[in-house]
Amino acid sequence: MKHLIQTVYSVFLCTAFAQSISATELLVGKVCPVIYDKQALGILVFSREWYHDSRHNAAYTPRDNATGVGLEIHLFPSRQGHLQHGNFAQCDQYRVIQVRHTNARLIPPERSVQIDVPDGFLHPFYDAAPLEHGYNSHQTPIDSRDKPWQGRHSRASEVAIYDTPYISDGYGIEGQDIFVGFETCAVCTRNQRYDTILACGTWGYQRDYLGGMTGWTEPEFHPVKCSNTPSAQFQQALHESTRIDYSYWLDWRTE
């Protein structure tokens, strides 16, 4: 059974990549398998990282004045994971939850480890306005100033997010490197049953402290690492959130 799953997944992975790269010009950086009850539901694709200067002058090669990074993250379902076909996990929708942790200075009520959505959000999901996201066949975000491309381009994935975090020197702590990390997970949401957190990828960046008038270096990207389950820190952030009530069940659906 294990060998069969791996074989099916490998075939799907190659096919999905060939189609997505030629059709959408998505530059793939890392692929995480999405598995539920030993069945391959698809892949969670993290793009190649890019760099920008406080959401301007984006490029795949970091410049000396870069302060942040960027990624586009896409869920491509297999037939078993497709909501209108196999839907083995019986999901009503795929969503994305992201947890951020950092040692930078924060503006209250932000916390060093928290669900990565703006203050005032009622739900924990990153794929919601005004955050940049897309569903099914969609175009990349209108704002391309912090993207390494011009204009808008077509994408085709079940759910996608576009994240361009940065930390300017003013939020660094004298004498310390600046670190910003993320754990991004796909979620199978169900209207009348428990949600399931599926595949996750951890990633982030660091700006080394140089001292004096020099400040901090341009970001060094920490490559994506895959996990089949969310980390203890991710789960703790969900359970201890004082801004958003989410316990895998109906809490987030009741407003």
Short mmCIF file of C-alpha atoms in Angstrom, two decimals:
data_model
loop_
_atom_site.label_atom_id
_atom_site.label_comp_id
_atom_site.label_asym_id
_atom_site.label_seq_id
_atom_site.Cartn_x
_atom_site.Cartn_y
_atom_site.Cartn_z
CA MET A 1 0.00 0.00 0.00
CA LYS A 2 2.80 2.43 0.94
CA HIS A 3 4.62 1.75 -2.34
CA LEU A 4 1.39 2.27 -4.31
CA ILE A 5 0.73 5.62 -2.61
CA GLN A 6 4.28 6.78 -3.34
CA THR A 7 3.98 5.71 -6.99
CA VAL A 8 0.61 7.45 -7.49
CA TYR A 9 1.93 10.57 -5.79
CA SER A 10 5.09 10.64 -7.93
CA VAL A 11 3.09 10.40 -11.17
CA PHE A 12 0.69 13.13 -10.03
CA LEU A 13 3.54 15.37 -8.91
CA CYS A 14 5.32 15.20 -12.25
CA THR A 15 2.12 15.82 -14.20
CA ALA A 16 1.00 18.73 -12.02
CA PHE A 17 4.39 20.41 -12.24
CA ALA A 18 4.67 20.06 -15.99
CA GLN A 19 1.24 21.63 -16.42
CA SER A 20 1.59 24.39 -13.82
CA ILE A 21 5.04 25.58 -14.84
CA SER A 22 4.20 25.81 -18.55
CA ALA A 23 0.79 27.35 -17.94
CA THR A 24 1.46 29.79 -15.13
CA GLU A 25 5.23 30.34 -15.05
CA LEU A 26 5.26 29.34 -11.41
CA LEU A 27 8.86 28.91 -10.28
CA VAL A 28 8.79 25.98 -7.87
CA GLY A 29 10.99 26.05 -4.80
CA LYS A 30 9.64 23.20 -2.66
CA VAL A 31 6.86 20.60 -2.83
CA CYS A 32 5.15 19.12 0.23
CA PRO A 33 2.89 16.05 -0.14
CA VAL A 34 -0.68 16.37 1.17
CA ILE A 35 -1.64 13.07 2.79
CA TYR A 36 -4.83 12.10 4.65
CA ASP A 37 -5.34 8.62 6.07
CA LYS A 38 -2.57 7.27 3.82
CA GLN A 39 -4.19 8.73 0.71
CA ALA A 40 -2.43 11.33 -1.47
CA LEU A 41 -4.74 14.35 -1.68
CA GLY A 42 -2.31 16.50 -3.70
CA ILE A 43 0.70 18.73 -3.22
CA LEU A 44 1.38 22.00 -1.41
CA VAL A 45 3.75 24.00 -3.60
CA PHE A 46 6.01 26.76 -2.29
CA SER A 47 7.46 29.00 -4.98
CA ARG A 48 11.02 30.09 -5.31
CA GLU A 49 11.62 32.95 -2.88
CA TRP A 50 12.14 36.54 -3.93
CA TYR A 51 13.39 39.66 -2.15
CA HIS A 52 12.10 43.22 -1.85
CA ASP A 53 12.79 46.52 -0.14
CA SER A 54 9.77 47.20 2.10
CA ARG A 55 7.46 45.95 -0.66
CA HIS A 56 9.26 47.68 -3.53
CA ASN A 57 11.98 46.71 -6.03
CA ALA A 58 11.27 42.97 -5.92
CA ALA A 59 13.66 40.51 -7.55
CA TYR A 60 14.74 36.89 -7.24
CA THR A 61 18.26 38.08 -6.43
CA PRO A 62 18.57 40.00 -3.13
CA ARG A 63 19.78 43.60 -3.27
CA ASP A 64 21.84 45.29 -0.55
CA ASN A 65 18.82 47.29 0.65
CA ALA A 66 16.36 44.36 0.76
CA THR A 67 14.34 44.07 3.97
CA GLY A 68 11.96 41.18 3.26
CA VAL A 69 11.13 38.13 1.16
CA GLY A 70 8.15 36.82 -0.77
CA LEU A 71 6.53 33.48 -1.61
CA GLU A 72 3.45 32.28 -3.44
CA ILE A 73 2.00 29.08 -1.98
CA HIS A 74 -0.45 26.86 -3.89
CA LEU A 75 -2.48 23.73 -3.15
CA PHE A 76 -2.86 21.44 -6.18
CA PRO A 77 -5.27 18.56 -5.43
CA SER A 78 -5.04 15.09 -6.93
CA ARG A 79 -8.18 13.35 -8.15
CA GLN A 80 -8.54 11.82 -4.68
CA GLY A 81 -8.31 15.27 -3.17
CA HIS A 82 -10.43 17.14 -5.70
CA LEU A 83 -13.58 18.51 -4.04
CA GLN A 84 -15.80 17.68 -7.04
CA HIS A 85 -14.32 14.25 -7.79
CA GLY A 86 -12.71 11.88 -5.28
CA ASN A 87 -12.86 14.11 -2.19
CA PHE A 88 -11.56 11.25 -0.08
CA ALA A 89 -11.25 13.45 3.04
CA GLN A 90 -14.80 14.82 2.57
CA CYS A 91 -13.68 18.46 2.72
CA ASP A 92 -16.07 21.30 1.98
CA GLN A 93 -13.22 23.71 1.22
CA TYR A 94 -9.45 23.96 1.41
CA ARG A 95 -8.12 26.94 3.37
CA VAL A 96 -4.70 28.13 4.60
CA ILE A 97 -3.63 28.95 8.16
CA GLN A 98 -0.25 30.53 8.81
CA VAL A 99 1.50 31.11 12.13
CA ARG A 100 4.28 33.70 12.44
CA HIS A 101 7.01 33.93 15.04
CA THR A 102 9.64 36.64 15.34
CA ASN A 103 12.06 38.30 17.74
CA ALA A 104 11.53 41.79 16.24
CA ARG A 105 9.89 44.67 18.07
CA LEU A 106 6.11 44.44 17.94
CA ILE A 107 3.23 46.89 18.13
CA PRO A 108 0.59 45.77 20.69
CA PRO A 109 -1.55 43.66 20.55
CA GLU A 110 0.83 41.63 18.35
CA ARG A 111 2.64 38.71 19.97
CA SER A 112 5.96 37.07 19.17
CA VAL A 113 4.07 33.91 18.11
CA GLN A 114 0.60 34.38 16.63
CA ILE A 115 -1.82 33.46 13.86
CA ASP A 116 -0.63 35.49 10.88
CA VAL A 117 -3.70 37.60 10.10
CA PRO A 118 -4.42 41.27 10.81
CA ASP A 119 -5.93 42.39 14.08
CA GLY A 120 -9.71 42.38 13.77
CA PHE A 121 -9.98 39.21 11.67
CA LEU A 122 -12.79 36.93 12.87
CA HIS A 123 -11.38 33.81 11.20
CA PRO A 124 -7.84 32.36 11.32
CA PHE A 125 -7.44 31.82 7.57
CA TYR A 126 -4.88 33.70 5.51
CA ASP A 127 -6.87 33.30 2.27
CA ALA A 128 -9.23 36.20 2.93
CA ALA A 129 -9.38 39.87 1.98
CA PRO A 130 -7.49 42.14 2.31
CA LEU A 131 -4.66 39.57 2.36
CA GLU A 132 -3.51 38.52 -1.11
CA HIS A 133 -4.93 35.16 -2.15
CA GLY A 134 -6.76 33.31 -4.92
CA TYR A 135 -8.99 30.32 -5.64
CA ASN A 136 -9.10 27.98 -8.65
CA SER A 137 -8.34 29.85 -11.89
CA HIS A 138 -7.32 33.33 -10.81
CA GLN A 139 -4.86 36.11 -11.47
CA THR A 140 -1.95 37.13 -9.31
CA PRO A 141 -2.59 40.14 -7.01
CA ILE A 142 -3.15 43.59 -8.47
CA ASP A 143 -0.20 45.05 -6.55
CA SER A 144 2.97 43.77 -8.24
CA ARG A 145 5.38 46.27 -6.67
CA ASP A 146 6.52 43.62 -4.18
CA LYS A 147 6.46 40.79 -6.75
CA PRO A 148 9.28 39.82 -9.15
CA TRP A 149 6.96 40.23 -12.14
CA GLN A 150 5.07 43.06 -13.80
CA GLY A 151 1.30 43.15 -14.15
CA ARG A 152 -0.97 40.19 -13.43
CA HIS A 153 -0.51 36.56 -14.45
CA SER A 154 -2.81 33.53 -14.48
CA ARG A 155 -2.65 30.87 -11.79
CA ALA A 156 -4.71 27.68 -11.40
CA SER A 157 -4.75 26.07 -7.96
CA GLU A 158 -7.41 25.11 -5.44
CA VAL A 159 -6.25 27.84 -3.03
CA ALA A 160 -3.24 30.16 -3.08
CA ILE A 161 -1.69 32.84 -0.90
CA TYR A 162 0.89 35.50 -1.77
CA ASP A 163 2.99 36.64 1.20
CA THR A 164 5.62 39.40 1.18
CA PRO A 165 6.73 39.94 4.81
CA TYR A 166 9.46 42.37 5.77
CA ILE A 167 11.06 43.90 8.87
CA SER A 168 12.62 47.34 8.54
CA ASP A 169 15.63 48.34 10.63
CA GLY A 170 13.44 50.39 12.97
CA TYR A 171 11.93 47.19 14.38
CA GLY A 172 15.25 45.47 14.98
CA ILE A 173 16.69 45.16 18.48
CA GLU A 174 20.18 46.58 18.84
CA GLY A 175 22.79 43.84 18.97
CA GLN A 176 20.45 41.04 17.81
CA ASP A 177 19.87 39.39 14.46
CA ILE A 178 16.31 39.79 13.16
CA PHE A 179 14.46 36.52 12.64
CA VAL A 180 11.00 36.00 11.13
CA GLY A 181 9.60 32.48 10.71
CA PHE A 182 6.36 31.05 9.35
CA GLU A 183 4.52 27.75 9.41
CA THR A 184 2.00 27.54 6.58
CA CYS A 185 -0.56 24.70 6.62
CA ALA A 186 -3.32 23.56 4.30
CA VAL A 187 -6.63 22.95 6.08
CA CYS A 188 -9.51 20.68 5.09
CA THR A 189 -12.56 22.56 6.43
CA ARG A 190 -15.89 20.79 6.93
CA ASN A 191 -19.19 22.52 7.55
CA GLN A 192 -20.61 20.00 9.99
CA ARG A 193 -17.57 18.10 11.26
CA TYR A 194 -14.08 18.75 12.59
CA ASP A 195 -11.54 20.42 10.31
CA THR A 196 -8.25 18.64 9.58
CA ILE A 197 -4.93 20.42 9.33
CA LEU A 198 -3.05 18.77 6.49
CA ALA A 199 0.43 19.37 5.06
CA CYS A 200 2.59 22.18 6.44
CA GLY A 201 5.76 23.97 5.42
CA THR A 202 8.04 25.99 7.70
CA TRP A 203 10.08 28.83 6.22
CA GLY A 204 11.42 32.25 7.08
CA TYR A 205 14.36 34.60 6.89
CA GLN A 206 17.05 36.23 8.98
CA ARG A 207 18.80 39.60 8.83
CA ASP A 208 22.17 39.52 10.58
CA TYR A 209 23.13 42.43 12.80
CA LEU A 210 26.22 44.29 11.59
CA GLY A 211 26.38 47.02 14.22
CA GLY A 212 27.09 50.73 14.18
CA MET A 213 25.59 52.76 11.34
CA THR A 214 25.37 49.71 9.09
CA GLY A 215 22.36 48.12 10.80
CA TRP A 216 21.23 44.75 9.45
CA THR A 217 22.07 42.77 6.32
CA GLU A 218 19.69 41.85 3.52
CA PRO A 219 17.51 38.80 4.31
CA GLU A 220 18.91 35.28 4.23
CA PHE A 221 16.07 32.92 3.30
CA HIS A 222 15.50 29.80 5.40
CA PRO A 223 14.37 27.10 2.95
CA VAL A 224 10.99 25.40 3.28
CA LYS A 225 10.80 22.21 5.33
CA CYS A 226 7.77 19.94 4.92
CA SER A 227 5.75 18.26 7.65
CA ASN A 228 2.67 16.03 7.53
CA THR A 229 1.35 17.51 10.78
CA PRO A 230 1.48 20.96 12.40
CA SER A 231 4.16 21.59 15.01
CA ALA A 232 3.49 21.93 18.74
CA GLN A 233 4.16 25.67 18.41
CA PHE A 234 1.55 25.96 15.63
CA GLN A 235 -1.09 24.14 17.65
CA GLN A 236 -0.29 26.17 20.76
CA ALA A 237 -0.70 29.41 18.80
CA LEU A 238 -4.18 28.29 17.72
CA HIS A 239 -5.24 27.18 21.18
CA GLU A 240 -3.89 30.25 23.01
CA SER A 241 -5.02 32.91 20.55
CA THR A 242 -6.88 35.70 22.34
CA ARG A 243 -7.94 37.34 19.07
CA ILE A 244 -9.48 34.42 17.19
CA ASP A 245 -11.32 31.40 18.56
CA TYR A 246 -10.47 28.31 16.52
CA SER A 247 -10.58 24.77 17.83
CA TYR A 248 -10.97 22.72 14.63
CA TRP A 249 -14.77 22.60 15.14
CA LEU A 250 -17.54 25.16 14.71
CA ASP A 251 -16.12 28.03 16.79
CA TRP A 252 -14.82 30.00 13.80
CA ARG A 253 -18.08 29.56 11.89
CA THR A 254 -20.27 31.28 14.49
CA GLU A 255 -20.14 35.06 14.39
#
